[in-house]
Coordinates of C-alpha atoms in Angstrom, one line a residue:
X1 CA 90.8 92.3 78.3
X2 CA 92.8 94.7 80.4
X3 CA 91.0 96.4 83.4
X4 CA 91.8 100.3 84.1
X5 CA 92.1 101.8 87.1
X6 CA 92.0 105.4 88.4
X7 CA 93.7 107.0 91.5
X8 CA 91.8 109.3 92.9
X9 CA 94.2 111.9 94.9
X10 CA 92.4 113.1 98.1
X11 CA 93.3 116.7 99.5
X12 CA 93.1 116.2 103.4
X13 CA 95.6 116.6 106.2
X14 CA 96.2 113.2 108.3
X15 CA 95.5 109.6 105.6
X16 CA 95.8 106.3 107.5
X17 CA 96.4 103.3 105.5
X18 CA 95.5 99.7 106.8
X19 CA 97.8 97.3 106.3
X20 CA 98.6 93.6 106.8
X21 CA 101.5 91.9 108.2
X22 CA 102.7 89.1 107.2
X23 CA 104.0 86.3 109.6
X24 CA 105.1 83.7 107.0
X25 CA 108.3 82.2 107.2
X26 CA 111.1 83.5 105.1
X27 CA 112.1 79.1 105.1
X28 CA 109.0 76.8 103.9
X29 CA 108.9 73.3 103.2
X30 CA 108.6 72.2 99.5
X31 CA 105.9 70.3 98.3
X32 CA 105.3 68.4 95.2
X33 CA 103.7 65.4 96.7
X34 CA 100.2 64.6 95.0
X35 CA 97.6 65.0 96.8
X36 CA 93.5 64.2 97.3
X37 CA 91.8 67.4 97.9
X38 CA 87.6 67.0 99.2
X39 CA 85.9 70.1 100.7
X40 CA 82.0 70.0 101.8
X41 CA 80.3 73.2 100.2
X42 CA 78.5 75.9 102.2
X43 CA 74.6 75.1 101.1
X44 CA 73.7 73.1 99.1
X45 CA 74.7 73.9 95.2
X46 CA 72.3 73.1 92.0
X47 CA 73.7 72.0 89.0
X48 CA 71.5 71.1 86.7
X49 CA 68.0 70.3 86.1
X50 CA 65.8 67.3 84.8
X51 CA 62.9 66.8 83.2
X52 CA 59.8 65.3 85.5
X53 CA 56.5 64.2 83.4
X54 CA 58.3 65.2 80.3
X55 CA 58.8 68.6 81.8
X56 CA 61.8 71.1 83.7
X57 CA 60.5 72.1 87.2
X58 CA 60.4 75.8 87.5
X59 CA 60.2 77.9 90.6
X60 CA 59.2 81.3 91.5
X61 CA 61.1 83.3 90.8
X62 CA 62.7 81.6 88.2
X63 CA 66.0 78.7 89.6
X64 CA 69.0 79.1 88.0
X65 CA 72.5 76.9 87.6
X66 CA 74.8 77.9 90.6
X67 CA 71.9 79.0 92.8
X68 CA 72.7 77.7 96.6
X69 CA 69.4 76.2 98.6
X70 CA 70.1 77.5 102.3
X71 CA 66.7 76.7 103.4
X72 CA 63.8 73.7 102.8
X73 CA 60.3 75.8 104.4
X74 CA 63.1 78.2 106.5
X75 CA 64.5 74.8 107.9
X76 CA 68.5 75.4 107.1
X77 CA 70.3 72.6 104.8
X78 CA 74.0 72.1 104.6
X79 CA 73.8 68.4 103.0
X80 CA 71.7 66.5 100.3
X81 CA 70.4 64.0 102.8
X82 CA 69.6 67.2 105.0
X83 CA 67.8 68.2 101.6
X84 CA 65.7 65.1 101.2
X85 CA 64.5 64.6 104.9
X86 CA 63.6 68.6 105.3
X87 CA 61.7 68.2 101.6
X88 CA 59.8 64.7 103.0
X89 CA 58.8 66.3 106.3
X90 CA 57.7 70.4 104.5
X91 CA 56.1 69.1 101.6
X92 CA 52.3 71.0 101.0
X93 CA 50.1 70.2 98.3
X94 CA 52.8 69.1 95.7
X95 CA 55.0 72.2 96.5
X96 CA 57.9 73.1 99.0
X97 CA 59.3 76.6 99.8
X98 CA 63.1 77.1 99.2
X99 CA 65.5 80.0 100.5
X100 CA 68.1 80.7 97.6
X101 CA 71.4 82.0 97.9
X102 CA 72.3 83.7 94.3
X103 CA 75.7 85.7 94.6
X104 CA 74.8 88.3 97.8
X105 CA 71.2 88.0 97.2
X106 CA 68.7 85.7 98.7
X107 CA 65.4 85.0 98.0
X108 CA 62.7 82.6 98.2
X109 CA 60.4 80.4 95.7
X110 CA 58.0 77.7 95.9
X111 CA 59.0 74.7 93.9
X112 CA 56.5 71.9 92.4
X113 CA 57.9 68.1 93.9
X114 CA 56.2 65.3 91.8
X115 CA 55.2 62.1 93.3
X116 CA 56.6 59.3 91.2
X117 CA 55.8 55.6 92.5
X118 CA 56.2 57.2 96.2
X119 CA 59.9 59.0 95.3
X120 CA 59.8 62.8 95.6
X121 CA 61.2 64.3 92.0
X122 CA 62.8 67.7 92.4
X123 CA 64.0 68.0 88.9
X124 CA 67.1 69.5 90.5
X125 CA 70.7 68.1 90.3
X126 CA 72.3 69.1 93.0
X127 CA 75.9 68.9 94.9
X128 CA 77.1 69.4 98.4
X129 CA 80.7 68.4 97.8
X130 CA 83.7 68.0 95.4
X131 CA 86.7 65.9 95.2
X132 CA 89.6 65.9 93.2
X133 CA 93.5 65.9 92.8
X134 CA 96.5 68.2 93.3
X135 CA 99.9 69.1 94.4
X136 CA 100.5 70.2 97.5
X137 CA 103.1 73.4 97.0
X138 CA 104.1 74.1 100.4
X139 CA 104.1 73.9 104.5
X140 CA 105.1 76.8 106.2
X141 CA 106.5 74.8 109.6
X142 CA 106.0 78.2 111.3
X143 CA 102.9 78.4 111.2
X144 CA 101.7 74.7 109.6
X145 CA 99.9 76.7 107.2
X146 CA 99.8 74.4 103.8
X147 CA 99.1 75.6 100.3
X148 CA 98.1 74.2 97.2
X149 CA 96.6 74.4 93.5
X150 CA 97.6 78.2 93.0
X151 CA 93.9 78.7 92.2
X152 CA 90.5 78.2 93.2
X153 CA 88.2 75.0 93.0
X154 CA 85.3 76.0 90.8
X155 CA 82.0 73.2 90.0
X156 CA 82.6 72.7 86.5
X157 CA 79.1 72.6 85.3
X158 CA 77.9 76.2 87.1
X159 CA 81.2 77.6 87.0
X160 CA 80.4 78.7 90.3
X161 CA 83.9 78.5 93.7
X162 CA 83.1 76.2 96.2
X163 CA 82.7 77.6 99.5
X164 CA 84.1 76.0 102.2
X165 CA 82.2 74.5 105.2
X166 CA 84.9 71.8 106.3
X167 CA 87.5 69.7 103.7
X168 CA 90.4 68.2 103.9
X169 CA 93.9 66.7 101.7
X170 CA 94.7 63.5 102.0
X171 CA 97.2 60.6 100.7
X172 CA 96.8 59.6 97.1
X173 CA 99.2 57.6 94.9
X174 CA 99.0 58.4 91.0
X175 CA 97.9 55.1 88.9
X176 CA 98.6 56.2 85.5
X177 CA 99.2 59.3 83.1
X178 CA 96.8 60.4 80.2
X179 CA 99.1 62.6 78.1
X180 CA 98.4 66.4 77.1
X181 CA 98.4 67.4 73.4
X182 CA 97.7 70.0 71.6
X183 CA 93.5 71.1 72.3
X184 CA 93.5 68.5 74.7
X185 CA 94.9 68.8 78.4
X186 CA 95.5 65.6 79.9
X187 CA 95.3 64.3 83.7
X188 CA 96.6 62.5 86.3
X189 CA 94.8 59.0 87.7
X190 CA 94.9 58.4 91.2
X191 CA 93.7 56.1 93.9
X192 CA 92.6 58.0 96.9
X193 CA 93.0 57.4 100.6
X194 CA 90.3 59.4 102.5
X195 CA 91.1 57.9 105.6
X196 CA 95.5 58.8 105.7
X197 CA 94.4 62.7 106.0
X198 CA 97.5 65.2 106.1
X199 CA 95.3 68.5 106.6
X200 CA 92.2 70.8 107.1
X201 CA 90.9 73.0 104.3
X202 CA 89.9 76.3 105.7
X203 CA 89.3 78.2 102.3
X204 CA 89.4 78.1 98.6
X205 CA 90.2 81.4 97.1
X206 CA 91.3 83.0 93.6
X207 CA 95.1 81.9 94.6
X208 CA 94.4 78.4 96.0
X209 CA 93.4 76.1 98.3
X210 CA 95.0 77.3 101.9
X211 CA 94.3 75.4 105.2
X212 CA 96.0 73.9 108.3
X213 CA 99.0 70.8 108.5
X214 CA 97.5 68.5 110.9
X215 CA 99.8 65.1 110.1
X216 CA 103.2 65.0 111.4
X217 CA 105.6 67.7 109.4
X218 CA 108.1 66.5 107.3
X219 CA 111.6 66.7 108.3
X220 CA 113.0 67.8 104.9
X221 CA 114.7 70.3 103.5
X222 CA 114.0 74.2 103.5
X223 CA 113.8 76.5 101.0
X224 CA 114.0 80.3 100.7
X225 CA 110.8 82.4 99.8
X226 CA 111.6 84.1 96.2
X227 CA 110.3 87.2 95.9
X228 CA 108.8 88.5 93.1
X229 CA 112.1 90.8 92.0
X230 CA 114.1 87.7 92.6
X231 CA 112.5 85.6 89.7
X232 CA 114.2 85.6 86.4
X233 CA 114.1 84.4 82.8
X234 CA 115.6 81.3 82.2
X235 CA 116.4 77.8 83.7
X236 CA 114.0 76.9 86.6
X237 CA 112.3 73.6 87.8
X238 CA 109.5 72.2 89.2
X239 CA 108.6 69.1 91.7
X240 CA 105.6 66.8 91.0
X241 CA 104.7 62.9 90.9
X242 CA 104.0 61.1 87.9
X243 CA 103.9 57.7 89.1
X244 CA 102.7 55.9 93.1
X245 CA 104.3 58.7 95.6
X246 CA 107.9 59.1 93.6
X247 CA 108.6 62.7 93.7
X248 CA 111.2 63.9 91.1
X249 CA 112.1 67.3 89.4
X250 CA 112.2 68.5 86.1
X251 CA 113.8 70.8 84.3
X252 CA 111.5 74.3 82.9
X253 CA 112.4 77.1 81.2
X254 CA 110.6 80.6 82.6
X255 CA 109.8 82.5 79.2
X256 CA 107.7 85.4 80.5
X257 CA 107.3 87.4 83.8
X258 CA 104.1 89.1 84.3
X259 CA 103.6 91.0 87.8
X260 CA 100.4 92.9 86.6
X261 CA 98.8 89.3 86.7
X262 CA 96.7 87.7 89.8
X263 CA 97.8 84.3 89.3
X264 CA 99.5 84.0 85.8
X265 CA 102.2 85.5 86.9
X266 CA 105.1 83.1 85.5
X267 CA 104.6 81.7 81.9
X268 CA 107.0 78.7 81.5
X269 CA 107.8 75.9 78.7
X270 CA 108.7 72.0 79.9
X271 CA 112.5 71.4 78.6
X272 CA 112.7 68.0 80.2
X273 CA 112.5 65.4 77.9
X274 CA 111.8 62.8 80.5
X275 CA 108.7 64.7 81.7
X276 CA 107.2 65.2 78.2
X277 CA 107.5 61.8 77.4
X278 CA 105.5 60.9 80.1
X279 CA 103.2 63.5 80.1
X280 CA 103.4 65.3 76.8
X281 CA 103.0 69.0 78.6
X282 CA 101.6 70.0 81.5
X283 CA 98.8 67.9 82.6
X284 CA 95.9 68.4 85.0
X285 CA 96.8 67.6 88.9
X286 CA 100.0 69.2 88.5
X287 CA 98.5 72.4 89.6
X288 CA 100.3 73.3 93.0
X289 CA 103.5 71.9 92.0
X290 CA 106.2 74.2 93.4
X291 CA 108.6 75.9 91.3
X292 CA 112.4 76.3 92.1
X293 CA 114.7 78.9 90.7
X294 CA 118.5 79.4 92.6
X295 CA 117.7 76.8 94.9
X296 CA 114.3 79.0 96.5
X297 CA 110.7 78.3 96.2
X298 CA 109.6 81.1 93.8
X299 CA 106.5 79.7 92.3
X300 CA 103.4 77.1 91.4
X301 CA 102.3 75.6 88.6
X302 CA 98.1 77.1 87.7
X303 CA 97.3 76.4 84.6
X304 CA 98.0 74.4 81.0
X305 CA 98.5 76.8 77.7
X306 CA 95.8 74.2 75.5
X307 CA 96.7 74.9 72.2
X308 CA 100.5 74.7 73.3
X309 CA 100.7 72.2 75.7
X310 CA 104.2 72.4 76.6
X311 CA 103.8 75.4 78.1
X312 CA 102.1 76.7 81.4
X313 CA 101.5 79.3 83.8
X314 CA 102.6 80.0 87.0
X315 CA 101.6 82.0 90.4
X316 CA 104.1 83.9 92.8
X317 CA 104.4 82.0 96.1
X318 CA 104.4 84.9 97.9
X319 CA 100.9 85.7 97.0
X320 CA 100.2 82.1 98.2
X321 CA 102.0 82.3 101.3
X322 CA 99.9 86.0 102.1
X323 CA 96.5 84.9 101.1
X324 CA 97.4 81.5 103.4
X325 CA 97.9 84.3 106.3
X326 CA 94.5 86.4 105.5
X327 CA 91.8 85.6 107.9

């Protein structure tokens, strides 16, 4: 669906126009390496709901999927077990007063907690974290600002972005390949190593997951920024792992350019038979990989196209590298 937009021309003598400017460096340092990602959410985030005594706990007003609980009896939570202990020591007469969070609004309701062979039943699911894989696009060494994905980290079931309270990236080595096909996107396998961390996750936003390089920088090769302008139809590549921590590239071809978009800004088709053997298309946990046209970093992979899994899209990495900058 394609959004309109009106200028309004203003008749008036003097108009100042804010403007950013942006420090990145006109080098950055490729990615491609896989990576864990983990971020702790801002409140506490429900999910789902269960039945207790054959029946869905309700509150008043009415709790909803995606709804954040801030506060247990105007006690503030930021974790699950800060959940449970606030819910243990406010409970009155079977109920307990939360402070929702639902978009910009917040609100309050009283929630019935059932008493189940001394366990308190919410009938909430709830979540106060995610984890998952990617590839990490870039490191500016300039300012060790990294960037990856090319788009935000949403909970699948609420469909609702994570906001960030702390998170980090972090070593992983890829296990095995389930293999796209037509309908169905497949996925990278990985085994994770929480405790190797390379950096701190300081947002998730519409064009990726941006943060600060806190592990040693690699001493490895630059590459030019590609501006928008710059990118052109035809023979490109991108830089991902398929297998342990093996990096290799592999040949695309860029089909469509589309500067009107937010983060499908590149539309591209896999020509490398060696990586659709392994992974019949584009497969998930190769978001973030970086994309290289005339030897400069001009892009990252987003997304799969499911009914033709061959194909993908693709985000400008300068829109990455300014929404890194962007306080």
């Amino acid at each position: 669906m394609k959004k309109k937009f009106i200028l309004f021309l203003l008749g008036i003598s003097i108009i100042i126009t804010p403007f950013n400017v942006f420090a990145y460096s006109d080098q950055i340092l490729l990615g491609g390496d896989n990576i864990g990602i983990h971020i702790d959410s801002k409140g506490i985030l429900i999910i789902g709901f269960y039945k207790v005594n054959g029946a869905y706990q309700k509150g008043t007003p009415e709790i909803a999927i995606g709804d954040q609980i801030i506060k247990v009896a105007n006690e503030k939570v930021e974790t699950i077990s800060e959940l449970t202990d606030a819910i243990e020591k406010n409970i009155i007469q079977d109920q307990i007063e939360l402070t929702l969070k639902r978009e910009d609004k917040i609100f309050t309701t009283n929630l019935k907690i059932s008493d189940i062979d001394g366990v308190y039943k919410t009938g909430l699911y709830v979540k106060d974290g995610i984890s998952g894989l990617g590839t990490l696009t870039y490191i500016d060494p300039g300012t060790k600002i990294f960037g990856t994905l090319g788009h935000e980290i949403i909970e699948s079931t609420s469909s609702k972005r994570i906001e960030v309270k702390t998170g980090s990236i972090f070593d992983s080595k890829v296990t095995k390949i389930i293999k796209s096909e037509n309908g169905k996107v497949g996925e990278k396998n990985a085994q994770l190593n929480q405790e190797n961390i390379f950096g701190k996750i300081e947002k998730n936003t519409l064009y990726g997951v941006f943060g600060t390089y806190t592990a040693q920088i690699p001493n490895s090769k630059l590459y030019q920024v590609g501006k928008p302008e710059e990118v052109k139809l035809g023979k490109a590549s991108i830089y991902t792992v398929l297998s342990n921590n093996q990096m290799n590239e592999y040949e695309i071809e860029i089909t469509k350019i589309n500067k009107n978009s937010n983060i499908k800004n590149i539309t591209f088709e896999i020509t490398d038979s060696r990586l659709l053997e392994e992974t019949g298309g584009v497969i998930q946990g190769m978001s973030g990989s970086p994309i290289i046209q005339n030897n400069k970093i001009v892009g990252a992979v987003t997304h799969a196209i499911v009914d033709h899994v061959e194909n993908g899209y693709g985000i400008f990495i300068t829109t990455m590298l300014e929404e890194g900058e962007k306080k």
